[in-house]
Amino acid sequence: MKEGIHPKYHQIEARCACGAAWQTRSTKPELHLEICNNCHPFFTGRQKLVDTEGRVERFTKRFGVQTSEQRKAAAKTKKEAAAAAVK
């Protein structure tokens, strides 16, 4: 192998958002995780919504979310506007 081209591979402590920590090896100086086997719903049997970086909020802000009542009201006003335009 060529000398000096490979990154340092050393022992680090990986930490999860739930507080769990364990030793592993990596080229990065530290490792922070959002979910691990101690808090993952598959392993715990508990359901938990994980919304990374507010993706749902970002989508609703960008495209808007309408409930069925809002859609019906929008369709009604559209029909009324079309009827008024015909008169």
mmCIF file of N, CA and C in Angstrom:
data_model
loop_
_atom_site.group_PDB
_atom_site.id
_atom_site.type_symbol
_atom_site.label_atom_id
_atom_site.label_comp_id
_atom_site.label_asym_id
_atom_site.label_seq_id
_atom_site.Cartn_x
_atom_site.Cartn_y
_atom_site.Cartn_z
ATOM 1 N N MET A 1 0.834 -1.185 0.000
ATOM 2 C CA MET A 1 0.000 0.000 0.000
ATOM 3 C C MET A 1 0.874 1.242 0.000
ATOM 4 N N LYS A 2 0.358 2.271 -0.627
ATOM 5 C CA LYS A 2 1.080 3.518 -0.708
ATOM 6 C C LYS A 2 1.000 4.253 0.634
ATOM 7 N N GLU A 3 2.098 4.787 1.089
ATOM 8 C CA GLU A 3 2.174 5.474 2.376
ATOM 9 C C GLU A 3 1.556 6.872 2.288
ATOM 10 N N GLY A 4 0.841 7.268 3.345
ATOM 11 C CA GLY A 4 0.361 8.641 3.470
ATOM 12 C C GLY A 4 -0.910 8.988 2.712
ATOM 13 N N ILE A 5 -1.554 8.042 2.039
ATOM 14 C CA ILE A 5 -2.767 8.386 1.291
ATOM 15 C C ILE A 5 -4.044 7.930 1.997
ATOM 16 N N HIS A 6 -3.918 7.107 3.009
ATOM 17 C CA HIS A 6 -5.087 6.572 3.695
ATOM 18 C C HIS A 6 -5.398 7.391 4.945
ATOM 19 N N PRO A 7 -6.681 7.603 5.242
ATOM 20 C CA PRO A 7 -7.032 8.375 6.441
ATOM 21 C C PRO A 7 -6.747 7.585 7.714
ATOM 22 N N LYS A 8 -6.614 8.302 8.815
ATOM 23 C CA LYS A 8 -6.388 7.668 10.117
ATOM 24 C C LYS A 8 -7.651 6.920 10.530
ATOM 25 N N TYR A 9 -7.502 5.684 10.948
ATOM 26 C CA TYR A 9 -8.609 4.829 11.378
ATOM 27 C C TYR A 9 -8.390 4.551 12.855
ATOM 28 N N HIS A 10 -9.215 5.168 13.697
ATOM 29 C CA HIS A 10 -8.959 5.094 15.129
ATOM 30 C C HIS A 10 -10.237 4.796 15.920
ATOM 31 N N GLN A 11 -10.066 4.504 17.205
ATOM 32 C CA GLN A 11 -11.172 4.189 18.114
ATOM 33 C C GLN A 11 -11.911 5.477 18.475
ATOM 34 N N ILE A 12 -13.255 5.461 18.368
ATOM 35 C CA ILE A 12 -14.072 6.620 18.733
ATOM 36 C C ILE A 12 -15.255 6.155 19.574
ATOM 37 N N GLU A 13 -15.970 7.112 20.131
ATOM 38 C CA GLU A 13 -17.204 6.813 20.854
ATOM 39 C C GLU A 13 -18.373 7.336 20.025
ATOM 40 N N ALA A 14 -19.274 6.446 19.641
ATOM 41 C CA ALA A 14 -20.474 6.822 18.898
ATOM 42 C C ALA A 14 -21.578 7.121 19.904
ATOM 43 N N ARG A 15 -22.298 8.229 19.700
ATOM 44 C CA ARG A 15 -23.368 8.626 20.614
ATOM 45 C C ARG A 15 -24.669 8.799 19.842
ATOM 46 N N CYS A 16 -25.743 8.291 20.444
ATOM 47 C CA CYS A 16 -27.078 8.413 19.866
ATOM 48 C C CYS A 16 -27.819 9.552 20.568
ATOM 49 N N ALA A 17 -28.869 10.066 19.925
ATOM 50 C CA ALA A 17 -29.677 11.123 20.524
ATOM 51 C C ALA A 17 -30.392 10.642 21.780
ATOM 52 N N CYS A 18 -30.614 9.333 21.905
ATOM 53 C CA CYS A 18 -31.294 8.791 23.093
ATOM 54 C C CYS A 18 -30.354 8.700 24.291
ATOM 55 N N GLY A 19 -29.063 8.901 24.089
ATOM 56 C CA GLY A 19 -28.102 8.859 25.184
ATOM 57 C C GLY A 19 -27.208 7.634 25.172
ATOM 58 N N ALA A 20 -27.505 6.667 24.334
ATOM 59 C CA ALA A 20 -26.680 5.457 24.257
ATOM 60 C C ALA A 20 -25.325 5.796 23.636
ATOM 61 N N ALA A 21 -24.280 5.131 24.114
ATOM 62 C CA ALA A 21 -22.932 5.350 23.582
ATOM 63 C C ALA A 21 -22.202 4.016 23.530
ATOM 64 N N TRP A 22 -21.330 3.850 22.538
ATOM 65 C CA TRP A 22 -20.544 2.636 22.398
ATOM 66 C C TRP A 22 -19.263 2.950 21.646
ATOM 67 N N GLN A 23 -18.303 2.090 21.793
ATOM 68 C CA GLN A 23 -17.004 2.255 21.143
ATOM 69 C C GLN A 23 -17.023 1.577 19.778
ATOM 70 N N THR A 24 -16.439 2.241 18.802
ATOM 71 C CA THR A 24 -16.308 1.684 17.457
ATOM 72 C C THR A 24 -15.076 2.304 16.814
ATOM 73 N N ARG A 25 -14.815 1.949 15.587
ATOM 74 C CA ARG A 25 -13.668 2.505 14.871
ATOM 75 C C ARG A 25 -14.173 3.268 13.660
ATOM 76 N N SER A 26 -13.516 4.391 13.357
ATOM 77 C CA SER A 26 -13.934 5.222 12.237
ATOM 78 C C SER A 26 -12.797 6.137 11.814
ATOM 79 N N THR A 27 -12.947 6.726 10.644
ATOM 80 C CA THR A 27 -11.993 7.723 10.178
ATOM 81 C C THR A 27 -12.408 9.114 10.638
ATOM 82 N N LYS A 28 -13.642 9.260 11.119
ATOM 83 C CA LYS A 28 -14.129 10.547 11.615
ATOM 84 C C LYS A 28 -13.769 10.690 13.094
ATOM 85 N N PRO A 29 -13.598 11.916 13.569
ATOM 86 C CA PRO A 29 -13.222 12.101 14.972
ATOM 87 C C PRO A 29 -14.352 11.786 15.951
ATOM 88 N N GLU A 30 -15.612 12.008 15.559
ATOM 89 C CA GLU A 30 -16.747 11.695 16.425
ATOM 90 C C GLU A 30 -17.948 11.318 15.572
ATOM 91 N N LEU A 31 -18.882 10.579 16.173
ATOM 92 C CA LEU A 31 -20.048 10.084 15.448
ATOM 93 C C LEU A 31 -21.288 10.319 16.299
ATOM 94 N N HIS A 32 -22.237 11.122 15.783
ATOM 95 C CA HIS A 32 -23.497 11.410 16.469
ATOM 96 C C HIS A 32 -24.630 10.870 15.608
ATOM 97 N N LEU A 33 -25.471 10.021 16.200
ATOM 98 C CA LEU A 33 -26.574 9.396 15.483
ATOM 99 C C LEU A 33 -27.907 9.892 16.021
ATOM 100 N N GLU A 34 -28.934 9.871 15.170
ATOM 101 C CA GLU A 34 -30.269 10.245 15.608
ATOM 102 C C GLU A 34 -31.033 9.041 16.131
ATOM 103 N N ILE A 35 -30.714 7.864 15.638
ATOM 104 C CA ILE A 35 -31.460 6.662 16.014
ATOM 105 C C ILE A 35 -30.498 5.487 16.080
ATOM 106 N N CYS A 36 -30.705 4.611 17.054
ATOM 107 C CA CYS A 36 -29.869 3.417 17.198
ATOM 108 C C CYS A 36 -30.763 2.238 17.557
ATOM 109 N N ASN A 37 -30.173 1.084 17.824
ATOM 110 C CA ASN A 37 -30.986 -0.090 18.144
ATOM 111 C C ASN A 37 -31.668 0.030 19.504
ATOM 112 N N ASN A 38 -31.215 0.941 20.363
ATOM 113 C CA ASN A 38 -31.869 1.135 21.662
ATOM 114 C C ASN A 38 -33.148 1.957 21.558
ATOM 115 N N CYS A 39 -33.265 2.798 20.524
ATOM 116 C CA CYS A 39 -34.444 3.659 20.410
ATOM 117 C C CYS A 39 -35.210 3.458 19.101
ATOM 118 N N HIS A 40 -34.750 2.587 18.221
ATOM 119 C CA HIS A 40 -35.436 2.351 16.949
ATOM 120 C C HIS A 40 -36.757 1.619 17.191
ATOM 121 N N PRO A 41 -37.860 2.053 16.543
ATOM 122 C CA PRO A 41 -39.167 1.426 16.771
ATOM 123 C C PRO A 41 -39.200 -0.066 16.457
ATOM 124 N N PHE A 42 -38.427 -0.533 15.514
ATOM 125 C CA PHE A 42 -38.426 -1.952 15.176
ATOM 126 C C PHE A 42 -37.931 -2.792 16.347
ATOM 127 N N PHE A 43 -36.909 -2.316 17.037
ATOM 128 C CA PHE A 43 -36.326 -3.069 18.143
ATOM 129 C C PHE A 43 -37.068 -2.855 19.459
ATOM 130 N N THR A 44 -37.655 -1.665 19.653
ATOM 131 C CA THR A 44 -38.320 -1.371 20.921
ATOM 132 C C THR A 44 -39.788 -1.757 20.926
ATOM 133 N N GLY A 45 -40.408 -1.827 19.754
ATOM 134 C CA GLY A 45 -41.834 -2.130 19.676
ATOM 135 C C GLY A 45 -42.706 -0.909 19.887
ATOM 136 N N ARG A 46 -42.109 0.251 20.091
ATOM 137 C CA ARG A 46 -42.862 1.494 20.259
ATOM 138 C C ARG A 46 -42.818 2.274 18.958
ATOM 139 N N GLN A 47 -43.923 2.902 18.616
ATOM 140 C CA GLN A 47 -43.988 3.707 17.399
ATOM 141 C C GLN A 47 -43.564 5.125 17.746
ATOM 142 N N LYS A 48 -42.717 5.721 16.928
ATOM 143 C CA LYS A 48 -42.226 7.067 17.176
ATOM 144 C C LYS A 48 -42.034 7.744 15.830
ATOM 145 N N LEU A 49 -42.562 8.958 15.690
ATOM 146 C CA LEU A 49 -42.415 9.705 14.453
ATOM 147 C C LEU A 49 -41.069 10.414 14.470
ATOM 148 N N VAL A 50 -40.270 10.177 13.453
ATOM 149 C CA VAL A 50 -38.977 10.825 13.331
ATOM 150 C C VAL A 50 -39.027 11.701 12.092
ATOM 151 N N ASP A 51 -38.984 13.006 12.294
ATOM 152 C CA ASP A 51 -39.054 13.961 11.195
ATOM 153 C C ASP A 51 -37.723 14.694 11.132
ATOM 154 N N THR A 52 -36.849 14.231 10.290
ATOM 155 C CA THR A 52 -35.523 14.806 10.186
ATOM 156 C C THR A 52 -35.585 16.156 9.487
ATOM 157 N N GLU A 53 -35.072 17.162 10.153
ATOM 158 C CA GLU A 53 -34.961 18.514 9.625
ATOM 159 C C GLU A 53 -36.290 19.101 9.178
ATOM 160 N N GLY A 54 -37.398 18.671 9.750
ATOM 161 C CA GLY A 54 -38.695 19.266 9.434
ATOM 162 C C GLY A 54 -39.099 19.126 7.986
ATOM 163 N N ARG A 55 -38.852 17.992 7.379
ATOM 164 C CA ARG A 55 -39.172 17.798 5.967
ATOM 165 C C ARG A 55 -40.660 17.969 5.693
ATOM 166 N N VAL A 56 -41.499 17.485 6.605
ATOM 167 C CA VAL A 56 -42.942 17.610 6.412
ATOM 168 C C VAL A 56 -43.343 19.079 6.458
ATOM 169 N N GLU A 57 -42.823 19.822 7.427
ATOM 170 C CA GLU A 57 -43.139 21.242 7.524
ATOM 171 C C GLU A 57 -42.632 21.996 6.297
ATOM 172 N N ARG A 58 -41.471 21.633 5.826
ATOM 173 C CA ARG A 58 -40.915 22.282 4.642
ATOM 174 C C ARG A 58 -41.807 22.038 3.424
ATOM 175 N N PHE A 59 -42.320 20.819 3.290
ATOM 176 C CA PHE A 59 -43.210 20.488 2.181
ATOM 177 C C PHE A 59 -44.514 21.272 2.284
ATOM 178 N N THR A 60 -45.102 21.303 3.481
ATOM 179 C CA THR A 60 -46.369 22.019 3.638
ATOM 180 C C THR A 60 -46.197 23.515 3.439
ATOM 181 N N LYS A 61 -45.053 24.056 3.843
ATOM 182 C CA LYS A 61 -44.806 25.474 3.622
ATOM 183 C C LYS A 61 -44.669 25.763 2.128
ATOM 184 N N ARG A 62 -44.040 24.862 1.422
ATOM 185 C CA ARG A 62 -43.786 25.062 0.001
ATOM 186 C C ARG A 62 -45.045 24.872 -0.844
ATOM 187 N N PHE A 63 -45.786 23.797 -0.589
ATOM 188 C CA PHE A 63 -46.927 23.461 -1.431
ATOM 189 C C PHE A 63 -48.271 23.688 -0.753
ATOM 190 N N GLY A 64 -48.293 23.851 0.536
ATOM 191 C CA GLY A 64 -49.541 24.049 1.270
ATOM 192 C C GLY A 64 -50.314 22.748 1.389
ATOM 193 N N VAL A 65 -51.037 22.638 2.468
ATOM 194 C CA VAL A 65 -51.848 21.447 2.689
ATOM 195 C C VAL A 65 -53.281 21.904 2.863
ATOM 196 N N GLN A 66 -54.181 21.261 2.154
ATOM 197 C CA GLN A 66 -55.588 21.583 2.270
ATOM 198 C C GLN A 66 -56.327 20.396 2.854
ATOM 199 N N THR A 67 -57.222 20.685 3.776
ATOM 200 C CA THR A 67 -58.089 19.632 4.286
ATOM 201 C C THR A 67 -59.219 19.438 3.290
ATOM 202 N N SER A 68 -59.999 18.397 3.466
ATOM 203 C CA SER A 68 -61.090 18.136 2.525
ATOM 204 C C SER A 68 -62.110 19.275 2.549
ATOM 205 N N GLU A 69 -62.352 19.881 3.714
ATOM 206 C CA GLU A 69 -63.288 21.004 3.799
ATOM 207 C C GLU A 69 -62.753 22.206 3.019
ATOM 208 N N GLN A 70 -61.456 22.454 3.124
ATOM 209 C CA GLN A 70 -60.864 23.573 2.398
ATOM 210 C C GLN A 70 -60.933 23.343 0.896
ATOM 211 N N ARG A 71 -60.724 22.090 0.460
ATOM 212 C CA ARG A 71 -60.822 21.780 -0.965
ATOM 213 C C ARG A 71 -62.246 21.990 -1.473
ATOM 214 N N LYS A 72 -63.242 21.561 -0.672
ATOM 215 C CA LYS A 72 -64.645 21.738 -1.063
ATOM 216 C C LYS A 72 -64.993 23.219 -1.147
ATOM 217 N N ALA A 73 -64.524 24.009 -0.181
ATOM 218 C CA ALA A 73 -64.793 25.444 -0.182
ATOM 219 C C ALA A 73 -64.129 26.114 -1.382
ATOM 220 N N ALA A 74 -62.918 25.697 -1.720
ATOM 221 C CA ALA A 74 -62.218 26.264 -2.874
ATOM 222 C C ALA A 74 -62.938 25.907 -4.166
ATOM 223 N N ALA A 75 -63.439 24.677 -4.275
ATOM 224 C CA ALA A 75 -64.180 24.264 -5.468
ATOM 225 C C ALA A 75 -65.485 25.041 -5.577
ATOM 226 N N LYS A 76 -66.138 25.287 -4.440
ATOM 227 C CA LYS A 76 -67.403 26.022 -4.433
ATOM 228 C C LYS A 76 -67.187 27.461 -4.898
ATOM 229 N N THR A 77 -66.149 28.121 -4.395
ATOM 230 C CA THR A 77 -65.869 29.498 -4.803
ATOM 231 C C THR A 77 -65.458 29.559 -6.268
ATOM 232 N N LYS A 78 -64.783 28.517 -6.734
ATOM 233 C CA LYS A 78 -64.392 28.468 -8.143
ATOM 234 C C LYS A 78 -65.631 28.357 -9.029
ATOM 235 N N LYS A 79 -66.599 27.515 -8.612
ATOM 236 C CA LYS A 79 -67.848 27.375 -9.365
ATOM 237 C C LYS A 79 -68.636 28.681 -9.350
ATOM 238 N N GLU A 80 -68.688 29.336 -8.183
ATOM 239 C CA GLU A 80 -69.403 30.608 -8.071
ATOM 240 C C GLU A 80 -68.758 31.672 -8.946
ATOM 241 N N ALA A 81 -67.437 31.691 -8.998
ATOM 242 C CA ALA A 81 -66.731 32.660 -9.837
ATOM 243 C C ALA A 81 -66.996 32.384 -11.308
ATOM 244 N N ALA A 82 -67.038 31.106 -11.680
ATOM 245 C CA ALA A 82 -67.319 30.743 -13.069
ATOM 246 C C ALA A 82 -68.750 31.114 -13.433
ATOM 247 N N ALA A 83 -69.691 30.916 -12.515
ATOM 248 C CA ALA A 83 -71.092 31.266 -12.761
ATOM 249 C C ALA A 83 -71.246 32.780 -12.879
ATOM 250 N N ALA A 84 -70.526 33.535 -12.067
ATOM 251 C CA ALA A 84 -70.589 34.993 -12.125
ATOM 252 C C ALA A 84 -69.979 35.508 -13.423
ATOM 253 N N ALA A 85 -68.973 34.837 -13.931
ATOM 254 C CA ALA A 85 -68.328 35.254 -15.175
ATOM 255 C C ALA A 85 -69.239 35.009 -16.369
ATOM 256 N N VAL A 86 -70.104 33.999 -16.292
ATOM 257 C CA VAL A 86 -71.008 33.665 -17.394
ATOM 258 C C VAL A 86 -72.138 34.677 -17.467
ATOM 259 N N LYS A 87 -72.590 35.220 -16.330
ATOM 260 C CA LYS A 87 -73.720 36.163 -16.300
ATOM 261 C C LYS A 87 -73.403 37.451 -16.939
#
